[in-house]
Amino acid sequence: MNIQIDNNGYYGEFGGAFIPEMLHPNIEELRTRYLEIINEPSFILDFKLLLKDYVGRPSPLYFAKRLSEAYNTNIYLKREDLNHTGSHKINNTVGQILLAEKLGKKRIIAETGAGQHGVATATVCALKNMECVIYMGEEDVKRQAPNVARIKMLGAKVIPVNSGNKTLKDATNEALRDWIFNPVDTHYIIGSVVGPHPYPDLVTQFQSVISEEIKIQLTEKTGKSDPDYVLACVGGGSNAAGAFYHFLNNDKIKLIAAEAAGKGIETGEHAASISCGSVGVLHASKSLLLQTSDGQIIEPYSISAGLDYPGVGPLHSWLHTIKRAKYMSITDNEALNAAFTLTRLEGIIPALESAHALALLDKLKFKPDEVVVINLSGRGDKDLETYLKYCEMKSSVPK
Ligand SMILES: *Cc1c(COP(=O)(O)O)cnc(C)c1O
């Protein structure tokens, strides 16, 4: 099975670079140079050192004893929530800022929805003294005030976008537009395994440190490098791509991803681009996406801002098509319940995104001797308001 990207940036029929002519020089520079740069020994050294001392890697692989007892199996949590800035996103922004430096860029732009990628980007720009501009939908600027404050504190400029639905998709369009007009000095740090080739592969490479570490850590803990299951949530798909990457070639390992089913697939209010999507082009890449029969993007919905995206990375559309990974949908309520279960059993408050992966535990059947790794993509501090609202709602319902 060949799961690598081909020379034109395709995983099977998905991927590519559907870009306007004016973006061609930027993408071409990146495409022709990224592999050579990220494989240089000096780049690898710099990247590994920052991951270790700045991000705090390796992130622990934690045996969740009480959670394991509850599901009568062996559950390990890959603790991306313990990374600097609170999620896996920093793995990618650290890699891309080093790449931008090597390309001689002076200015960084990025899009953000929930603000997590914006924070991770503003963080590495402060670290490397680069000018930083973050595009964010006006709606998200309002919804994600604490992250907007962090981005500003870090010295970056937030540009609210008021086109379309004023959310992530519109912010991405605006960032692409900026890049067209600033081709020479600017690097665009895309936050997930989406966008034109080579981004899906580039971001997958940077996030693949997650599964690289899992293999080593599982060997230390269990004597075997391979689990029976790897579970992760999917927005654009970067944490799942990183958690799956080094296991893709072993068919015995079940790779299962959770998409946001929002208020329920049947309500139409969801972000399940694989279960409910069709093939189309969004943000310069061919993949599965939520669209009407005449190709208009359908606004996605999820309680979790990080999963609220109408598309998904081409790697995932391909893994779904060839049935190498399985994509299941998890509703808002299922995710909320799973978040409380983890919090009360293990004392870990997960990000709402990660709670979608945790909710898969209720949908699958495990054997007592099996090993299940869940990628805990982020911490839940940013979601406390949502959790508290739900908590009050639950306690006001008579038992
Ligand atoms: C952004 C985010 C996600 C979703 O993005 P992917 O690219 O699908 O990983 C998931 N979890 C957390 C904590 C996030 O911040």
Short mmCIF file of C-alpha atoms and ligand atoms in Angstrom, two decimals:
data_model
loop_
_atom_site.label_atom_id
_atom_site.label_comp_id
_atom_site.label_asym_id
_atom_site.label_seq_id
_atom_site.Cartn_x
_atom_site.Cartn_y
_atom_site.Cartn_z
CA MET A 1 0.00 0.00 0.00
CA ASN A 2 1.45 3.36 -0.97
CA ILE A 3 0.24 6.14 1.29
CA GLN A 4 2.93 8.64 0.36
CA ILE A 5 2.13 11.71 -1.64
CA ASP A 6 3.06 11.58 -5.36
CA ASN A 7 5.16 14.18 -7.20
CA ASN A 8 2.14 16.36 -7.93
CA GLY A 9 0.96 16.28 -4.35
CA TYR A 10 -1.77 13.67 -4.69
CA TYR A 11 -2.86 10.93 -2.34
CA GLY A 12 -4.76 8.85 -4.90
CA GLU A 13 -7.25 11.27 -6.42
CA PHE A 14 -7.05 13.77 -3.53
CA GLY A 15 -4.76 16.76 -3.00
CA GLY A 16 -2.96 18.77 -5.67
CA ALA A 17 -2.56 22.52 -5.85
CA PHE A 18 -5.52 24.34 -7.41
CA ILE A 19 -4.06 27.81 -7.08
CA PRO A 20 -4.57 31.10 -8.88
CA GLU A 21 -1.75 32.00 -11.25
CA MET A 22 -0.59 34.79 -8.94
CA LEU A 23 0.14 32.35 -6.12
CA HIS A 24 2.28 30.18 -8.33
CA PRO A 25 5.72 31.63 -7.41
CA ASN A 26 5.10 31.21 -3.64
CA ILE A 27 3.87 27.65 -3.89
CA GLU A 28 6.54 26.71 -6.39
CA GLU A 29 9.33 27.96 -4.11
CA LEU A 30 7.91 25.96 -1.21
CA ARG A 31 7.25 22.85 -3.30
CA THR A 32 10.72 22.70 -4.81
CA ARG A 33 12.59 23.42 -1.57
CA TYR A 34 10.69 22.00 1.41
CA LEU A 35 11.96 18.41 1.27
CA GLU A 36 15.58 19.42 0.84
CA ILE A 37 15.34 21.91 3.73
CA ILE A 38 13.45 19.79 6.26
CA ASN A 39 15.76 16.83 5.66
CA GLU A 40 18.99 18.81 6.22
CA PRO A 41 20.76 17.52 9.34
CA SER A 42 21.06 21.08 10.72
CA PHE A 43 17.31 21.65 10.28
CA ILE A 44 16.49 18.37 12.00
CA LEU A 45 18.81 19.29 14.88
CA ASP A 46 17.23 22.76 15.34
CA PHE A 47 13.71 21.32 15.09
CA LYS A 48 14.37 18.52 17.59
CA LEU A 49 16.01 20.90 20.07
CA LEU A 50 13.08 23.34 20.02
CA LEU A 51 10.59 20.47 20.30
CA LYS A 52 12.47 19.23 23.35
CA ASP A 53 13.31 22.41 25.27
CA TYR A 54 10.64 24.83 24.06
CA VAL A 55 7.59 22.64 23.38
CA GLY A 56 8.42 20.12 26.11
CA ARG A 57 8.64 16.96 24.02
CA PRO A 58 8.46 14.06 24.13
CA SER A 59 4.92 14.50 25.38
CA PRO A 60 4.17 11.71 27.88
CA LEU A 61 2.33 8.54 26.92
CA TYR A 62 0.16 8.06 29.99
CA PHE A 63 -1.44 4.75 30.98
CA ALA A 64 -4.95 5.80 32.05
CA LYS A 65 -5.65 3.17 34.69
CA ARG A 66 -9.14 4.14 35.79
CA LEU A 67 -10.29 4.85 32.24
CA SER A 68 -8.87 1.46 31.21
CA GLU A 69 -10.81 -0.25 34.01
CA ALA A 70 -14.01 1.48 32.95
CA TYR A 71 -13.66 0.10 29.41
CA ASN A 72 -11.98 -3.17 30.39
CA THR A 73 -8.98 -2.68 28.14
CA ASN A 74 -5.60 -0.87 28.13
CA ILE A 75 -5.86 2.80 27.28
CA TYR A 76 -2.88 5.10 26.80
CA LEU A 77 -3.22 8.84 26.32
CA LYS A 78 -0.70 10.67 24.15
CA ARG A 79 -0.48 13.91 26.08
CA GLU A 80 -0.30 16.63 23.41
CA ASP A 81 -2.32 18.69 25.90
CA LEU A 82 0.88 19.16 27.90
CA ASN A 83 2.73 20.90 25.05
CA HIS A 84 3.59 24.60 25.31
CA THR A 85 0.46 26.57 24.26
CA GLY A 86 -1.75 23.60 25.02
CA SER A 87 -2.06 21.49 21.90
CA HIS A 88 -0.30 19.68 19.06
CA LYS A 89 -0.47 22.80 16.86
CA ILE A 90 2.90 24.07 18.14
CA ASN A 91 4.73 21.07 16.57
CA ASN A 92 3.82 22.39 13.14
CA THR A 93 4.38 26.10 13.80
CA VAL A 94 7.87 25.42 15.21
CA GLY A 95 8.71 23.44 12.07
CA GLN A 96 7.30 26.06 9.73
CA ILE A 97 8.99 29.04 11.39
CA LEU A 98 12.35 27.28 10.97
CA LEU A 99 11.46 26.61 7.33
CA ALA A 100 10.47 30.28 6.85
CA GLU A 101 13.83 31.36 8.26
CA LYS A 102 15.68 29.08 5.83
CA LEU A 103 13.64 30.55 2.97
CA GLY A 104 14.74 34.03 4.08
CA LYS A 105 11.21 35.21 4.94
CA LYS A 106 10.62 38.16 7.28
CA ARG A 107 6.86 38.17 7.71
CA ILE A 108 4.40 35.45 8.73
CA ILE A 109 0.69 35.22 8.03
CA ALA A 110 -1.77 32.62 9.29
CA GLU A 111 -5.49 31.92 9.56
CA THR A 112 -7.17 30.81 12.71
CA GLY A 113 -10.63 29.65 13.77
CA ALA A 114 -10.62 28.78 17.45
CA GLY A 115 -7.47 30.81 17.85
CA GLN A 116 -5.26 27.86 18.83
CA HIS A 117 -3.27 27.96 15.61
CA GLY A 118 -3.14 31.76 15.85
CA VAL A 119 -1.64 31.49 19.33
CA ALA A 120 0.85 28.80 18.25
CA THR A 121 1.89 30.96 15.27
CA ALA A 122 2.17 34.21 17.25
CA THR A 123 4.25 32.29 19.80
CA VAL A 124 6.91 31.13 17.35
CA CYS A 125 6.95 34.58 15.71
CA ALA A 126 7.76 36.15 19.08
CA LEU A 127 10.44 33.51 19.52
CA LYS A 128 12.00 34.29 16.16
CA ASN A 129 11.30 38.03 16.09
CA MET A 130 9.15 37.89 12.94
CA GLU A 131 6.30 40.17 12.00
CA CYS A 132 3.04 38.24 12.39
CA VAL A 133 -0.43 38.84 10.99
CA ILE A 134 -3.32 36.56 11.95
CA TYR A 135 -6.54 36.48 9.93
CA MET A 136 -9.60 35.58 11.95
CA GLY A 137 -13.32 35.68 11.12
CA GLU A 138 -15.15 38.47 12.96
CA GLU A 139 -17.50 35.92 14.50
CA ASP A 140 -14.53 33.96 15.87
CA VAL A 141 -12.84 37.13 17.17
CA LYS A 142 -15.95 37.57 19.34
CA ARG A 143 -16.27 33.89 20.35
CA GLN A 144 -12.59 33.36 21.16
CA ALA A 145 -11.71 36.49 23.11
CA PRO A 146 -9.06 34.90 25.41
CA ASN A 147 -7.07 33.60 22.43
CA VAL A 148 -7.35 36.95 20.65
CA ALA A 149 -5.89 38.54 23.80
CA ARG A 150 -3.03 36.02 23.84
CA ILE A 151 -2.22 36.66 20.19
CA LYS A 152 -2.06 40.42 20.86
CA MET A 153 0.03 39.96 23.99
CA LEU A 154 2.48 37.97 21.88
CA GLY A 155 2.88 40.95 19.60
CA ALA A 156 0.94 39.77 16.56
CA LYS A 157 -1.72 41.69 14.68
CA VAL A 158 -5.23 40.21 14.44
CA ILE A 159 -7.18 41.18 11.31
CA PRO A 160 -10.91 40.47 11.69
CA VAL A 161 -12.47 39.18 8.45
CA ASN A 162 -16.06 40.18 7.76
CA SER A 163 -16.71 38.39 4.45
CA GLY A 164 -18.89 35.27 4.14
CA ASN A 165 -19.93 33.77 7.46
CA LYS A 166 -17.03 35.54 9.19
CA THR A 167 -15.41 32.27 10.31
CA LEU A 168 -12.42 30.06 9.48
CA LYS A 169 -13.12 29.49 5.78
CA ASP A 170 -13.29 33.25 5.19
CA ALA A 171 -10.13 33.89 7.23
CA THR A 172 -8.30 31.32 5.06
CA ASN A 173 -9.43 33.08 1.88
CA GLU A 174 -8.16 36.39 3.24
CA ALA A 175 -4.78 34.91 4.22
CA LEU A 176 -4.37 33.45 0.72
CA ARG A 177 -5.17 36.88 -0.71
CA ASP A 178 -2.54 38.51 1.50
CA TRP A 179 0.02 35.99 0.30
CA ILE A 180 -0.69 36.80 -3.34
CA PHE A 181 0.17 40.45 -2.70
CA ASN A 182 3.25 39.71 -0.56
CA PRO A 183 4.98 36.88 -2.41
CA VAL A 184 8.61 37.69 -1.68
CA ASP A 185 9.00 38.31 2.06
CA THR A 186 6.00 36.43 3.51
CA HIS A 187 5.49 32.80 4.53
CA TYR A 188 1.97 31.49 5.13
CA ILE A 189 1.84 29.05 8.05
CA ILE A 190 -1.17 26.82 7.38
CA GLY A 191 -2.39 25.17 10.57
CA SER A 192 -3.53 21.75 9.41
CA VAL A 193 -2.97 19.12 6.72
CA VAL A 194 -5.05 21.14 4.27
CA GLY A 195 -4.40 23.67 1.50
CA PRO A 196 -2.36 23.28 -1.68
CA HIS A 197 0.51 20.84 -2.06
CA PRO A 198 3.02 20.77 -0.35
CA TYR A 199 1.19 21.84 2.86
CA PRO A 200 -0.66 18.57 3.57
CA ASP A 201 2.62 16.65 3.37
CA LEU A 202 4.69 19.34 5.10
CA VAL A 203 2.34 19.52 8.10
CA THR A 204 2.03 15.72 8.23
CA GLN A 205 5.84 15.43 8.38
CA PHE A 206 6.06 17.91 11.28
CA GLN A 207 3.21 16.26 13.20
CA SER A 208 4.51 12.73 12.59
CA VAL A 209 6.70 13.20 15.67
CA ILE A 210 3.58 12.14 17.60
CA SER A 211 3.51 8.57 16.25
CA GLU A 212 7.30 8.40 16.21
CA GLU A 213 7.25 8.96 19.97
CA ILE A 214 4.28 6.64 20.56
CA LYS A 215 6.24 3.75 19.04
CA ILE A 216 9.22 4.32 21.32
CA GLN A 217 7.10 4.92 24.41
CA LEU A 218 4.87 1.89 23.83
CA THR A 219 7.96 -0.29 23.45
CA GLU A 220 9.22 0.97 26.82
CA LYS A 221 5.88 0.36 28.49
CA THR A 222 4.56 -2.80 26.85
CA GLY A 223 7.51 -4.34 25.00
CA LYS A 224 5.69 -3.86 21.68
CA SER A 225 5.88 -0.79 19.47
CA ASP A 226 2.46 -1.28 17.91
CA PRO A 227 -0.93 -0.74 19.54
CA ASP A 228 -4.17 -2.39 18.40
CA TYR A 229 -5.96 0.93 17.98
CA VAL A 230 -5.05 4.56 17.48
CA LEU A 231 -7.88 7.05 18.02
CA ALA A 232 -7.86 10.75 17.15
CA CYS A 233 -10.22 13.59 16.30
CA VAL A 234 -10.30 15.19 12.85
CA GLY A 235 -10.87 18.83 11.98
CA GLY A 236 -8.50 19.48 9.12
CA GLY A 237 -6.77 16.31 10.25
CA SER A 238 -3.27 17.27 11.46
CA ASN A 239 -3.23 15.64 14.89
CA ALA A 240 -4.76 12.47 13.43
CA ALA A 241 -2.23 12.49 10.56
CA GLY A 242 0.60 12.80 13.08
CA ALA A 243 -0.79 10.08 15.34
CA PHE A 244 -1.47 7.67 12.43
CA TYR A 245 1.61 8.34 10.30
CA HIS A 246 4.10 5.70 11.47
CA PHE A 247 1.33 3.10 11.76
CA LEU A 248 -0.09 3.50 8.25
CA ASN A 249 1.85 0.62 6.77
CA ASN A 250 0.74 -1.95 9.33
CA ASP A 251 -2.81 -2.99 8.42
CA LYS A 252 -3.25 -4.80 11.72
CA ILE A 253 -3.37 -1.49 13.58
CA LYS A 254 -6.87 -0.04 13.52
CA LEU A 255 -6.83 3.70 12.87
CA ILE A 256 -10.06 5.40 13.87
CA ALA A 257 -10.91 9.07 13.63
CA ALA A 258 -13.77 11.10 15.07
CA GLU A 259 -15.46 13.79 13.00
CA ALA A 260 -17.80 16.33 14.55
CA ALA A 261 -21.44 15.31 14.13
CA GLY A 262 -22.54 18.52 15.86
CA LYS A 263 -26.22 18.39 16.77
CA GLY A 264 -26.54 15.10 14.85
CA ILE A 265 -25.88 14.17 11.22
CA GLU A 266 -29.62 14.12 10.50
CA THR A 267 -30.03 17.77 11.60
CA GLY A 268 -27.63 19.03 8.92
CA GLU A 269 -25.79 20.96 11.65
CA HIS A 270 -22.46 19.18 11.73
CA ALA A 271 -18.90 19.22 10.37
CA ALA A 272 -18.67 15.61 9.17
CA SER A 273 -16.95 16.24 5.84
CA ILE A 274 -15.96 12.62 5.30
CA SER A 275 -19.24 10.93 6.27
CA CYS A 276 -21.41 13.51 4.51
CA GLY A 277 -19.11 15.24 2.03
CA SER A 278 -18.48 14.94 -1.70
CA VAL A 279 -15.40 15.51 -3.84
CA GLY A 280 -14.57 19.12 -4.56
CA VAL A 281 -11.89 21.78 -4.32
CA LEU A 282 -11.59 24.00 -1.25
CA HIS A 283 -8.60 26.15 -0.32
CA ALA A 284 -6.68 24.92 -3.35
CA SER A 285 -6.91 21.22 -2.60
CA LYS A 286 -9.14 18.42 -3.88
CA SER A 287 -10.79 16.54 -1.06
CA LEU A 288 -14.11 15.63 0.51
CA LEU A 289 -16.10 18.64 1.61
CA LEU A 290 -19.51 19.80 2.66
CA GLN A 291 -21.14 21.42 -0.37
CA THR A 292 -24.46 21.78 -2.12
CA SER A 293 -25.08 19.99 -5.43
CA ASP A 294 -23.96 23.13 -7.28
CA GLY A 295 -20.72 23.41 -5.33
CA GLN A 296 -21.55 26.05 -2.70
CA ILE A 297 -19.79 25.39 0.60
CA ILE A 298 -22.22 24.44 3.37
CA GLU A 299 -21.38 26.18 6.66
CA PRO A 300 -20.25 23.53 9.12
CA TYR A 301 -21.23 23.43 12.77
CA SER A 302 -19.59 21.92 15.84
CA ILE A 303 -19.57 22.84 19.52
CA SER A 304 -15.81 22.63 19.18
CA ALA A 305 -14.32 25.49 17.16
CA GLY A 306 -11.28 23.44 16.16
CA LEU A 307 -13.40 20.86 14.31
CA ASP A 308 -15.69 23.40 12.70
CA TYR A 309 -14.26 23.21 9.14
CA PRO A 310 -16.21 22.25 5.97
CA GLY A 311 -13.32 20.24 4.47
CA VAL A 312 -10.68 17.76 5.54
CA GLY A 313 -7.09 17.09 4.48
CA PRO A 314 -6.64 15.01 1.29
CA LEU A 315 -4.73 12.31 3.19
CA HIS A 316 -7.86 11.54 5.20
CA SER A 317 -10.15 11.47 2.17
CA TRP A 318 -7.71 8.96 0.69
CA LEU A 319 -7.40 6.82 3.85
CA HIS A 320 -11.19 6.75 3.99
CA THR A 321 -11.53 5.79 0.32
CA ILE A 322 -9.03 2.94 0.53
CA LYS A 323 -10.50 1.96 3.92
CA ARG A 324 -7.15 2.20 5.72
CA ALA A 325 -8.69 4.39 8.42
CA LYS A 326 -12.23 4.52 9.69
CA TYR A 327 -14.10 7.79 10.22
CA MET A 328 -16.94 7.91 12.72
CA SER A 329 -19.13 10.83 13.75
CA ILE A 330 -19.44 12.08 17.32
CA THR A 331 -22.12 14.55 18.42
CA ASP A 332 -21.65 17.57 20.69
CA ASN A 333 -23.34 15.75 23.56
CA GLU A 334 -21.27 12.59 23.15
CA ALA A 335 -18.11 14.70 23.24
CA LEU A 336 -19.27 16.64 26.31
CA ASN A 337 -20.01 13.40 28.16
CA ALA A 338 -16.63 11.96 27.24
CA ALA A 339 -14.91 15.13 28.48
CA PHE A 340 -16.59 14.75 31.88
CA THR A 341 -15.77 11.04 32.03
CA LEU A 342 -12.05 11.72 31.50
CA THR A 343 -12.05 14.63 33.92
CA ARG A 344 -13.69 12.64 36.71
CA LEU A 345 -11.75 9.41 36.14
CA GLU A 346 -8.29 10.79 35.46
CA GLY A 347 -8.24 14.44 36.55
CA ILE A 348 -7.50 15.59 33.01
CA ILE A 349 -9.72 18.20 31.36
CA PRO A 350 -9.45 17.60 27.60
CA ALA A 351 -10.04 20.09 24.80
CA LEU A 352 -13.52 19.72 23.30
CA GLU A 353 -11.86 18.59 20.06
CA SER A 354 -9.99 15.80 21.84
CA ALA A 355 -13.18 14.82 23.66
CA HIS A 356 -14.54 13.69 20.28
CA ALA A 357 -11.73 11.12 20.10
CA LEU A 358 -12.44 10.02 23.69
CA ALA A 359 -16.12 9.51 22.82
CA LEU A 360 -15.08 6.80 20.35
CA LEU A 361 -14.51 4.55 23.38
CA ASP A 362 -18.28 4.15 23.68
CA LYS A 363 -18.65 3.20 20.01
CA LEU A 364 -16.06 0.43 19.83
CA LYS A 365 -15.61 -2.94 21.47
CA PHE A 366 -12.16 -3.76 22.87
CA LYS A 367 -10.65 -6.96 24.22
CA PRO A 368 -9.10 -6.94 27.71
CA ASP A 369 -5.59 -7.52 26.36
CA GLU A 370 -5.75 -4.93 23.59
CA VAL A 371 -3.80 -1.67 23.60
CA VAL A 372 -5.63 1.52 22.66
CA VAL A 373 -3.80 4.81 22.15
CA ILE A 374 -5.86 8.01 22.16
CA ASN A 375 -4.26 11.18 20.91
CA LEU A 376 -5.22 13.83 23.44
CA SER A 377 -4.70 16.73 21.04
CA GLY A 378 -5.20 19.57 23.53
CA ARG A 379 -6.18 20.78 26.97
CA GLY A 380 -9.59 22.08 27.93
CA ASP A 381 -8.84 25.40 29.61
CA LYS A 382 -10.13 27.26 26.57
CA ASP A 383 -13.42 25.32 26.76
CA LEU A 384 -14.26 25.83 30.43
CA GLU A 385 -17.12 28.20 29.72
CA THR A 386 -18.82 25.63 27.46
CA TYR A 387 -18.20 22.84 29.97
CA LEU A 388 -19.66 24.84 32.86
CA LYS A 389 -22.78 25.72 30.91
CA TYR A 390 -23.28 22.03 30.17
CA CYS A 391 -22.58 21.08 33.78
CA GLU A 392 -25.27 23.47 35.04
CA MET A 393 -27.70 22.19 32.42
CA LYS A 394 -27.11 18.60 33.49
CA SER A 395 -27.52 19.31 37.19
CA SER A 396 -30.77 21.19 36.58
CA VAL A 397 -32.31 18.11 34.95
CA PRO A 398 -33.97 15.93 37.64
CA LYS A 399 -32.39 12.47 37.80
C1 LIG B 1 -7.07 22.69 16.04
C2 LIG B 1 -7.30 21.56 16.93
C3 LIG B 1 -7.80 20.33 16.46
C4 LIG B 1 -8.23 20.10 15.03
O1 LIG B 1 -7.23 20.25 14.08
P1 LIG B 1 -6.56 19.00 13.34
O2 LIG B 1 -5.77 19.62 12.25
O3 LIG B 1 -7.67 18.13 12.84
O4 LIG B 1 -5.73 18.30 14.33
C5 LIG B 1 -7.92 19.28 17.34
N1 LIG B 1 -7.61 19.43 18.66
C6 LIG B 1 -7.14 20.59 19.15
C7 LIG B 1 -6.82 20.69 20.59
C8 LIG B 1 -6.97 21.70 18.31
O5 LIG B 1 -6.52 22.85 18.81
#
